[in-house]
Short mmCIF file of C-alpha atoms and ligand atoms in Angstrom, two decimals:
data_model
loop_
_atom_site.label_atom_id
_atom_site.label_comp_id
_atom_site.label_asym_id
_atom_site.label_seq_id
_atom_site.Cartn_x
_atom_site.Cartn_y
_atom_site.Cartn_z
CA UNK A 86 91.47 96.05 119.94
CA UNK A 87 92.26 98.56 117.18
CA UNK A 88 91.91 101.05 119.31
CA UNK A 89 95.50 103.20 120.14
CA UNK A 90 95.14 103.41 123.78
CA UNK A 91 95.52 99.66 124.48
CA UNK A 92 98.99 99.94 122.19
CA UNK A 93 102.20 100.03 124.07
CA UNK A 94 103.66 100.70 120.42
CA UNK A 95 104.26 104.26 119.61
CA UNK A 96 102.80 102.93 115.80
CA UNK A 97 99.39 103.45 116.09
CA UNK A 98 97.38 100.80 113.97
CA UNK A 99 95.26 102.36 110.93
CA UNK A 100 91.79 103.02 111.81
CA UNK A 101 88.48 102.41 109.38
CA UNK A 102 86.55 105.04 108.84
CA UNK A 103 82.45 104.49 110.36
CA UNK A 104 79.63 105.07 107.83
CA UNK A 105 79.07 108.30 108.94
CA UNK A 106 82.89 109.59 108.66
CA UNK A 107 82.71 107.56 105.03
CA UNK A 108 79.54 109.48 104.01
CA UNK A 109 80.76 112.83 105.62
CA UNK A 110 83.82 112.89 103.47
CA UNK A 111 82.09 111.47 100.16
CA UNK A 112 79.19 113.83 100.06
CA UNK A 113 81.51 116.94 101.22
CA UNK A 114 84.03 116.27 98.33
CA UNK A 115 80.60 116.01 96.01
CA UNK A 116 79.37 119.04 96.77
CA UNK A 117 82.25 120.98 96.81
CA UNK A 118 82.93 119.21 93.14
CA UNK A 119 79.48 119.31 91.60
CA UNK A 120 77.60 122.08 93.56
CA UNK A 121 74.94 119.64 94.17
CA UNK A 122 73.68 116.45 96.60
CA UNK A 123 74.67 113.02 95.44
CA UNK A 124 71.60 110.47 94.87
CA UNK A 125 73.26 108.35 97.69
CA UNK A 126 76.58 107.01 99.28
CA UNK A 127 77.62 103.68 98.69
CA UNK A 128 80.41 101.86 100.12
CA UNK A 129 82.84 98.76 99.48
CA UNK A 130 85.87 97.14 101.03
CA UNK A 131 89.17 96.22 100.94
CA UNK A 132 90.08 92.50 101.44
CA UNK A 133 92.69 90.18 103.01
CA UNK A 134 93.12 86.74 101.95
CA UNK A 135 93.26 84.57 104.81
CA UNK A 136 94.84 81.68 102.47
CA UNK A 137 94.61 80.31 98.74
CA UNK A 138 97.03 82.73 97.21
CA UNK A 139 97.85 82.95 93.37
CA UNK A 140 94.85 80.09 92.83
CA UNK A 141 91.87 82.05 91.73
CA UNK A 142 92.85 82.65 87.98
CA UNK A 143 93.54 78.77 88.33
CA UNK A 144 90.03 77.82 88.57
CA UNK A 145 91.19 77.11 92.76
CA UNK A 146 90.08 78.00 96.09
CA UNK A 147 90.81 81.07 97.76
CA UNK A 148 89.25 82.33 101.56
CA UNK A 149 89.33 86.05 101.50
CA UNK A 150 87.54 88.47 104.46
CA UNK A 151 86.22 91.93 103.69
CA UNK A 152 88.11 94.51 105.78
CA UNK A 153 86.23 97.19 108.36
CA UNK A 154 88.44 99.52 105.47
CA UNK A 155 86.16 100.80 102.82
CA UNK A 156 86.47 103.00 99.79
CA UNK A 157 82.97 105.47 99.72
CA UNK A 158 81.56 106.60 96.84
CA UNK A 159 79.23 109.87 96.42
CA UNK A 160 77.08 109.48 92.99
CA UNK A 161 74.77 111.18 91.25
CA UNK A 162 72.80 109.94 88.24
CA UNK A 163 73.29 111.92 84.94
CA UNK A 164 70.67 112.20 82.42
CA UNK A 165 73.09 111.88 79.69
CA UNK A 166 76.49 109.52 78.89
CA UNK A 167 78.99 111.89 80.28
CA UNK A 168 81.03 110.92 83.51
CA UNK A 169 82.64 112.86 85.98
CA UNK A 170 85.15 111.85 88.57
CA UNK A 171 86.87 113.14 91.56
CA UNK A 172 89.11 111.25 94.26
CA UNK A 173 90.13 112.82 97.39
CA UNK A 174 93.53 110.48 96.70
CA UNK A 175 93.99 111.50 93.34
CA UNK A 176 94.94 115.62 92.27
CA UNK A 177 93.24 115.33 88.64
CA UNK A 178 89.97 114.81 87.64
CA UNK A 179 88.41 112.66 85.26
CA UNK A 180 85.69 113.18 82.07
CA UNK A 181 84.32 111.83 79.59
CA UNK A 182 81.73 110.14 77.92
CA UNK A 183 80.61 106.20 78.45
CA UNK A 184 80.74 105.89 74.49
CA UNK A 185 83.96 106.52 74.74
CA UNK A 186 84.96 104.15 76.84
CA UNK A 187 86.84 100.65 75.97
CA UNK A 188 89.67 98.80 75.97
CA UNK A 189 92.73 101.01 76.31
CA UNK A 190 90.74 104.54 76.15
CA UNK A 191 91.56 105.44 79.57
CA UNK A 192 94.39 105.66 82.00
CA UNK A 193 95.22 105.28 85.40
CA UNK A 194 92.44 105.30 88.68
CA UNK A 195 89.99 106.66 86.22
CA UNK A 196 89.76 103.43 84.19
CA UNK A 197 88.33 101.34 87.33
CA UNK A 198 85.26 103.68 87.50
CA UNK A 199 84.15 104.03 84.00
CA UNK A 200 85.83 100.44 83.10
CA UNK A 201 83.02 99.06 85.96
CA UNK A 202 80.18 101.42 83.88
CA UNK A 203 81.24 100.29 80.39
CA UNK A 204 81.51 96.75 81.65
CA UNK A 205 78.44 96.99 83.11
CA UNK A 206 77.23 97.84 79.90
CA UNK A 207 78.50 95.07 77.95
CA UNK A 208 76.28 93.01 80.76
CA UNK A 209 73.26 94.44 78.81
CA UNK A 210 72.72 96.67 81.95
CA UNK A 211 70.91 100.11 81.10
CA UNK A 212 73.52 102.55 82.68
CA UNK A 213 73.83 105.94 82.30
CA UNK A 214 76.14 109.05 82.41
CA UNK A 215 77.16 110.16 86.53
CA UNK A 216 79.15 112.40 88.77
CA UNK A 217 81.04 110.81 91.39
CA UNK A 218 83.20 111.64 94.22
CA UNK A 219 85.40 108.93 95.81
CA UNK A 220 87.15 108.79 99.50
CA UNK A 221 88.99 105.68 101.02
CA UNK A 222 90.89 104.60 103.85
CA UNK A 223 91.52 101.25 102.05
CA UNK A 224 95.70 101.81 102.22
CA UNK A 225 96.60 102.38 98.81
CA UNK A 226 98.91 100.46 97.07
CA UNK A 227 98.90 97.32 99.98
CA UNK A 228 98.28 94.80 98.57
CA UNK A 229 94.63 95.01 100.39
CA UNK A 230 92.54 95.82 97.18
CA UNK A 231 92.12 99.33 97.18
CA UNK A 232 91.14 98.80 93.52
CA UNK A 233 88.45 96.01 93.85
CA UNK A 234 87.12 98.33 96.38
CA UNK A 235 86.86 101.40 93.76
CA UNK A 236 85.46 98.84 91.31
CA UNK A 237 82.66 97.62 93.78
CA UNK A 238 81.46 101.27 95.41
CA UNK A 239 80.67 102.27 91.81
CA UNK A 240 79.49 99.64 90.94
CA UNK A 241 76.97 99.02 93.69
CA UNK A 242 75.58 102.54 93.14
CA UNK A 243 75.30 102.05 89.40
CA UNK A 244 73.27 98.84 90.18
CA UNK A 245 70.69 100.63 92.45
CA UNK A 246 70.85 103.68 90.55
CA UNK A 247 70.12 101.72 86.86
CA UNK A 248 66.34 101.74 85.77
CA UNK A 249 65.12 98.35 84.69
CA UNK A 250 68.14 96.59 86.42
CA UNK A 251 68.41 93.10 84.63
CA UNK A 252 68.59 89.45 86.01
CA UNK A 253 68.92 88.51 89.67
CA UNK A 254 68.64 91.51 91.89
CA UNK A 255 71.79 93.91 92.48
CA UNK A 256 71.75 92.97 96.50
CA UNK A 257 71.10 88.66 95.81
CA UNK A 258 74.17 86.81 95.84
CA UNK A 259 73.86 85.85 92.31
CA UNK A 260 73.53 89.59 91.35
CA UNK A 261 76.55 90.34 93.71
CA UNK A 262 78.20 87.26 91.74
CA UNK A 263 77.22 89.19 88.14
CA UNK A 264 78.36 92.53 89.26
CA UNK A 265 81.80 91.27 90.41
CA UNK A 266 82.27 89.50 87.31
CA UNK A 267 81.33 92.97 85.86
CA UNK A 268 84.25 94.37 88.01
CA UNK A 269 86.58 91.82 86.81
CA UNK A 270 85.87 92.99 83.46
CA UNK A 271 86.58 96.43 84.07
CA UNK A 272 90.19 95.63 85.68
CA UNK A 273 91.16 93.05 83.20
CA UNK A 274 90.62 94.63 79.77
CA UNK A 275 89.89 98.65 80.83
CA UNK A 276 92.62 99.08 83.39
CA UNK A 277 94.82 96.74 82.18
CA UNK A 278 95.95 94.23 84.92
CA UNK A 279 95.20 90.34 84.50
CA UNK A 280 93.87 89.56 88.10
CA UNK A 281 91.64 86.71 88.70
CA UNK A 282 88.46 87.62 90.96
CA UNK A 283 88.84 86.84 94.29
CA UNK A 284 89.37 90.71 95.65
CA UNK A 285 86.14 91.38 93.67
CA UNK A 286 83.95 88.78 95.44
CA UNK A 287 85.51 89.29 98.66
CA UNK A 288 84.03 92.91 98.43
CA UNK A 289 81.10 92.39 96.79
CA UNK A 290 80.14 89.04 98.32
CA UNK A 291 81.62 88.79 101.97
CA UNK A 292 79.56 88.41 105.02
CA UNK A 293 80.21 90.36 108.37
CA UNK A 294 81.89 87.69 111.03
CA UNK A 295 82.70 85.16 108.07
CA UNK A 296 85.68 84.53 105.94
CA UNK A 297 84.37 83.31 101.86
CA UNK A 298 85.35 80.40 100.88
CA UNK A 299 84.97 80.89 97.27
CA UNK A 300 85.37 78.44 94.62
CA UNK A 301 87.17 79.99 91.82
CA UNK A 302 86.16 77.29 89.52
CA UNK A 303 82.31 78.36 89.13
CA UNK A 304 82.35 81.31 90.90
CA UNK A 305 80.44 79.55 94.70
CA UNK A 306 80.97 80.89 97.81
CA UNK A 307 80.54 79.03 101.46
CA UNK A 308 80.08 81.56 104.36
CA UNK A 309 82.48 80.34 107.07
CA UNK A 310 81.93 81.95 110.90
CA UNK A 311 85.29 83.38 111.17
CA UNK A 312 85.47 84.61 114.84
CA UNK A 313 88.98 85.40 116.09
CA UNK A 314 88.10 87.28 119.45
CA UNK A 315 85.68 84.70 120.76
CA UNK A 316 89.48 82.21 120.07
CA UNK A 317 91.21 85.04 121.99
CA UNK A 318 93.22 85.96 118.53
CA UNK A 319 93.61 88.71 116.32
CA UNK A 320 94.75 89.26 112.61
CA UNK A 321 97.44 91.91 112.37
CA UNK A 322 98.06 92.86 109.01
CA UNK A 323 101.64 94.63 107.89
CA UNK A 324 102.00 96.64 105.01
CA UNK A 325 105.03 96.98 104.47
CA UNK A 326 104.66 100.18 102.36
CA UNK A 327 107.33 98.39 99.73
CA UNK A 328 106.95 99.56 96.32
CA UNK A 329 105.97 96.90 94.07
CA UNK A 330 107.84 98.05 91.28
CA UNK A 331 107.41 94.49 88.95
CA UNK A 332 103.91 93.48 89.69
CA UNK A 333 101.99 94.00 87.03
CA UNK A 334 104.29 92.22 84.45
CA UNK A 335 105.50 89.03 87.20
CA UNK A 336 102.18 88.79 87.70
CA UNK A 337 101.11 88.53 84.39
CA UNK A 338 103.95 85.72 83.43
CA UNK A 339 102.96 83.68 86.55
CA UNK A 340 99.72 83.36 85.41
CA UNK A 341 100.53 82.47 82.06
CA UNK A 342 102.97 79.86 82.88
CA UNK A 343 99.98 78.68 85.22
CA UNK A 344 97.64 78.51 82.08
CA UNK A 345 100.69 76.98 79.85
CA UNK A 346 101.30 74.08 82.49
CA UNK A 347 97.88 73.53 82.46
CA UNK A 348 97.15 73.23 78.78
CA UNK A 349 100.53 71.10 78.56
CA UNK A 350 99.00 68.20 81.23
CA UNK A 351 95.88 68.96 79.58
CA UNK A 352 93.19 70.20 82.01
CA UNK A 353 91.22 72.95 81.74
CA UNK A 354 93.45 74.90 84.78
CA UNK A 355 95.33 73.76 87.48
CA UNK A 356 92.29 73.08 89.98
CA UNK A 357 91.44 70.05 88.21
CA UNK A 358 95.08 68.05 89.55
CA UNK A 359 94.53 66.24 92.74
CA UNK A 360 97.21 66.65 95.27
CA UNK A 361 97.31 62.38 94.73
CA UNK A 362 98.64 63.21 91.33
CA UNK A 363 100.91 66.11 91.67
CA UNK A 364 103.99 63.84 91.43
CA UNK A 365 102.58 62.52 88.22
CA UNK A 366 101.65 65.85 86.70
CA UNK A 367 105.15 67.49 87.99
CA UNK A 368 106.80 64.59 86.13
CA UNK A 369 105.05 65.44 82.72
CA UNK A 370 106.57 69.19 83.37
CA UNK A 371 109.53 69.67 81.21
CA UNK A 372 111.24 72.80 83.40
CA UNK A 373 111.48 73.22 86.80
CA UNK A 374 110.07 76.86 87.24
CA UNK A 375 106.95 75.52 86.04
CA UNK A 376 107.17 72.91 88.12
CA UNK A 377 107.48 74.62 90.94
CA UNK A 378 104.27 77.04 89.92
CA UNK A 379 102.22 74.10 89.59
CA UNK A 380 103.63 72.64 93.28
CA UNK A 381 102.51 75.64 94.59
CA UNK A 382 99.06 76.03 93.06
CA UNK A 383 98.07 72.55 93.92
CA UNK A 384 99.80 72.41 97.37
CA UNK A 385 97.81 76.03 98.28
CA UNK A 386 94.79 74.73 97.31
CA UNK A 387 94.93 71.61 99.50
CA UNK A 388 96.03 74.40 102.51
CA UNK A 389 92.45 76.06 102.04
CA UNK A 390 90.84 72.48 102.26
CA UNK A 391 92.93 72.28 105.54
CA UNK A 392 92.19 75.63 107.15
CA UNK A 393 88.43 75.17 106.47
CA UNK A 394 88.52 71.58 108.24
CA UNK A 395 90.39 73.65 110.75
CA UNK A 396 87.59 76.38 110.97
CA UNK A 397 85.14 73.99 110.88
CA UNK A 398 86.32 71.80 113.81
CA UNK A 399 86.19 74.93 116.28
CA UNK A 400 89.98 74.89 115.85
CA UNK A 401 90.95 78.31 114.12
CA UNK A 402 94.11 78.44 116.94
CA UNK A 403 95.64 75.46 115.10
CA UNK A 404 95.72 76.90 111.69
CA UNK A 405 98.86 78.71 111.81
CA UNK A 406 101.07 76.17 110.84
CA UNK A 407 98.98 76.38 107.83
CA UNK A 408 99.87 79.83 107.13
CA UNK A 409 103.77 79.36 107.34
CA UNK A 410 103.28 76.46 105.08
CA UNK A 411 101.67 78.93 102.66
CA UNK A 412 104.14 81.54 102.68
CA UNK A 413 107.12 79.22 102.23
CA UNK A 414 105.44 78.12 98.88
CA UNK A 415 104.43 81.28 97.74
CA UNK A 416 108.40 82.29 98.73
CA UNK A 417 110.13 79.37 97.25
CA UNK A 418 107.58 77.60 94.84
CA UNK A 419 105.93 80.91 93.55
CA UNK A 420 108.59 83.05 94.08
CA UNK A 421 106.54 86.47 94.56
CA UNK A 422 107.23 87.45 98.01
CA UNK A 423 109.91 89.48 98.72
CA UNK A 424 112.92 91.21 101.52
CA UNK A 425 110.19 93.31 103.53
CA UNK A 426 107.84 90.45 103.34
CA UNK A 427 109.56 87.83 104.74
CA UNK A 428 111.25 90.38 107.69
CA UNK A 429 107.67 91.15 108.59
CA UNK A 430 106.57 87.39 108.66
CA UNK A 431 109.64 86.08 110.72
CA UNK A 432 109.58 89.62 113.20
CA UNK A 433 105.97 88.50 113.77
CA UNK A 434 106.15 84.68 114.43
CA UNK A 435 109.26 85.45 116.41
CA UNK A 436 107.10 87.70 118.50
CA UNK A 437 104.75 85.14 119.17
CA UNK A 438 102.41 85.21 116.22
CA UNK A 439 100.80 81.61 115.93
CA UNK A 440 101.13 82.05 112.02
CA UNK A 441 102.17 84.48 109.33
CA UNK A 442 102.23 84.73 105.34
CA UNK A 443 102.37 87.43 102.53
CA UNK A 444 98.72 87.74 101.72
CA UNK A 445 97.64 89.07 97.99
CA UNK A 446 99.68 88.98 95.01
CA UNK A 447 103.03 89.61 96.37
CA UNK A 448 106.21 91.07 95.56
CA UNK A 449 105.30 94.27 98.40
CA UNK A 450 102.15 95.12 100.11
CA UNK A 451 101.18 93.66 103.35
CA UNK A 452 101.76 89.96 105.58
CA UNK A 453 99.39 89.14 107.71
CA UNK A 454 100.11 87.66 111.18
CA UNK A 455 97.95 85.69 113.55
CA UNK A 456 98.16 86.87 117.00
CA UNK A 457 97.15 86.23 120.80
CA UNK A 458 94.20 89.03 121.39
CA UNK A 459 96.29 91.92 122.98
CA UNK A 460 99.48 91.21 121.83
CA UNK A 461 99.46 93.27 118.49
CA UNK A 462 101.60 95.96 120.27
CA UNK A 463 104.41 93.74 121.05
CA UNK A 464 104.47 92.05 117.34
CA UNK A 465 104.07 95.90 115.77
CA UNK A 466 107.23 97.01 118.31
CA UNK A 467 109.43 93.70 116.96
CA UNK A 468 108.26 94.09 113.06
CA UNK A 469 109.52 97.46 113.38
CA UNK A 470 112.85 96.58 115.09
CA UNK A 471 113.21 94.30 112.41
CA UNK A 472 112.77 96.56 109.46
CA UNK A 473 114.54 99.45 110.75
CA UNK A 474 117.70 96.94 111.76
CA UNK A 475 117.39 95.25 108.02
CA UNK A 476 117.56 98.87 106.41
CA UNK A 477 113.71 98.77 105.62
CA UNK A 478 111.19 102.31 105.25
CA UNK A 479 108.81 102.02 108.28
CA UNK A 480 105.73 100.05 107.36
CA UNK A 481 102.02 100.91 108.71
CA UNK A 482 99.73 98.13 110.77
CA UNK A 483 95.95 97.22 110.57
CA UNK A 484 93.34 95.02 112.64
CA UNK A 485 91.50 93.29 110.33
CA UNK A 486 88.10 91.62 111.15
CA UNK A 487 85.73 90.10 108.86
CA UNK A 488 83.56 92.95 107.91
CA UNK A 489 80.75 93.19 105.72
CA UNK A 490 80.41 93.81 101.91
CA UNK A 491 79.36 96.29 99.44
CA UNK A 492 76.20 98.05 99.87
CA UNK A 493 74.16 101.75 100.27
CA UNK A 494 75.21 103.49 103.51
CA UNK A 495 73.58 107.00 102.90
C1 GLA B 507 95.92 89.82 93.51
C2 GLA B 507 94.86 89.56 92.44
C3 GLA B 507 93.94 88.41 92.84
C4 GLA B 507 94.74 87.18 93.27
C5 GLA B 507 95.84 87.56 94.25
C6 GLA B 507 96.75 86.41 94.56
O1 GLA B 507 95.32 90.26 94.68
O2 GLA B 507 94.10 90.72 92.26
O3 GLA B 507 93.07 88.12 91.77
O4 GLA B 507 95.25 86.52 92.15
O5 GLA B 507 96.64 88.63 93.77
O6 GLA B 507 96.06 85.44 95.26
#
């Protein structure tokens, strides 16, 4: 399926690496850094959100898979506070010392690592000084959570690595649940960006062959079987290497008008309208942006109801209209996809996809498209027809299946 041979397209899809090329790579960059042997290799993946966009910081549902695409982490324990970094991705190193660490002490892909230890920290967890040396083949900058997946390989190793670890075990659910709120943390008020969780549990909570349905209003997750090849299907995801230039700050002001609409109708967030009084709650709205925000948030929500019903009735070839639906709210209502987006979504359905949609937060990184099993080549060939005739930089393909999450591979 992801493998080049079966591809008519001259685009070969983007391979994960196995646990042993992850580990490999890690623990050669370590030694090479550090002159010694890391204590172990953990390892953590990116996500794609299969629908529920733009609802987790709104207390919604979301219904993320783990990708095969992980980010590996090489770590040693340190008997002191300091902190070393390396990233095969990244040309400078990081160091320092956890009590420096805090809100706005540290810049850049450095500030997910030793956000995840101070954070962890602020848990009451007894963590300590470490060396670590990070490789990925999560596509950076996709849209696909190449940062939730730095966040979770750390923090993973820091769990296992901590003496006198406390509350629920590091590799329970509910620890899983504690360490991505730990991870959450570390993005939010270390590195600076206002996301809402779901990229964290979908790599720290996921379950091979299952998409999570997780439940952004107290932090559950459902396990649903998610199997496309036994439907004859595939997910092709398309990255459409755009630069997201505005993220952070659109991002930022959608969620706040999110959180201002919500205090306005007065409910806690925007999970708690029923899609029964939507009408009502639009026609307490004074402007129509925020209108439109709230259409989406409630509408999206009531999509993940439907493509769970879907799942759940054997009929996972039916959800695609679902998906469209999706991506015309998040385009119109939401207003966060953008030119190389919707090229890649219409190239694909005209190609035969049953479905497409922007997946993630928009504005750039990557669509996903659901496909007939074995037709991936043809939709890759017509997305790139259609970018190169709309004046678009080549974009770069995955297979996803739902992989596993976070944990110890070496
Ligand atoms: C980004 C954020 C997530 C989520 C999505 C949109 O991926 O990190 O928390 O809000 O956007 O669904």
């Amino acid at each position: 399926m992801t493998d080049d041979s079966t591809t008519s397209s001259s685009t070969p899809v983007q391979e994960a690496w196995s646990d042993q090329q992850g580990v490999a790579r890690a623990t050669a960059a370590f030694v090479a850094a550090f002159g010694e042997q890391p204590d172990g290799v953990w390892a953590a993946p990116g996500r794609v959100n299969l629908i529920g966009e733009h609802t987790d910081y709104n207390g919604g549902l979301a219904l993320p898979i783990a990708l095969p695409h992980r980010t590996f982490a090489a770590v040693r324990r340190r008997g002191d506070r300091r902190v070393r970094l390396i990233s095969g991705r990244e040309s400078i190193p990081w160091e320092g010392s956890l009590d420096d660490v805090g809100p706005g002490t540290v810049q850049g892909w450095a500030s997910y690592v030793a956000g995840v230890a101070w954070a962890l920290g602020e848990h009451g967890q007894p963590v300590t000084g470490f060396d670590a040396a990070i490789e990925s083949c999560v596509p950076y900058g996709s849209g696909l959570s190449s940062s939730a997946a730095l966040e979770g390989s750390v923090a993973v190793a820091l769990a296992e690595l901590a003496d006198h670890w406390h509350g629920p075990a590091a590799d329970t659910d509910e620890g899983r649940a504690a360490i991505a709120e730990a991870c959450v943390r570390a993005e939010n008020e270390i590195a600076g960006a206002s996301t809402g969780g779901m990229d964290q549990a979908a790599s720290l909570r996921a379950r091979a062959g299952h998409a999570l349905l997780l439940d952004c209003r107290d932090g559950a997750v459902e396990h649903e079987p998610f199997d496309l090849a036994a439907a004859g299907l595939e997910l092709l995801v398309v990255d459409t290497r755009a630069p997201h230039a505005l993220v952070d700050g659109q991002y930022a002001q959608r969620r706040a008008t999110c959180e201002a609409a919500a205090a306005r109708l007065g409910v806690a967030t925007l999970r708690e309208i029923e899609p029964e009084r939507l009408d009502a709650a639009l026609a307490d709205l004074d402007d129509d942006v925020s209108r439109a925000r709230v259409r989406h948030v409630v509408t999206e929500i009531a999509r993940v109801r439907a493509f769970v019903a879907l799942l759940r009735d054997g009929r996972v070839s039916d959800v695609g209209p679902v998906m469209d639906a999706s991506h015309t709210s998040l385009r119109d209502d939401y207003e966060v996809s953008c030119t190389e987006l919707d090229v890649a979504v219409a190239a694909a359905r005209d190609a035969g996809a049953l479905g497409a949609r922007m997946t993630g937060g928009g504005f750039g990184g990557s669509a996903i498209a659901l496909v007939p099993a074995g037709s991936a080549p043809q939709v890759i060939d017509a997305v790139e027809r259609a970018f190169a005739d709309a004046g678009l930089g080549a974009p770069a393909f995955l297979v996803a299946t739902a992989a596993d999450r976070a944990g110890r591979v070496a």
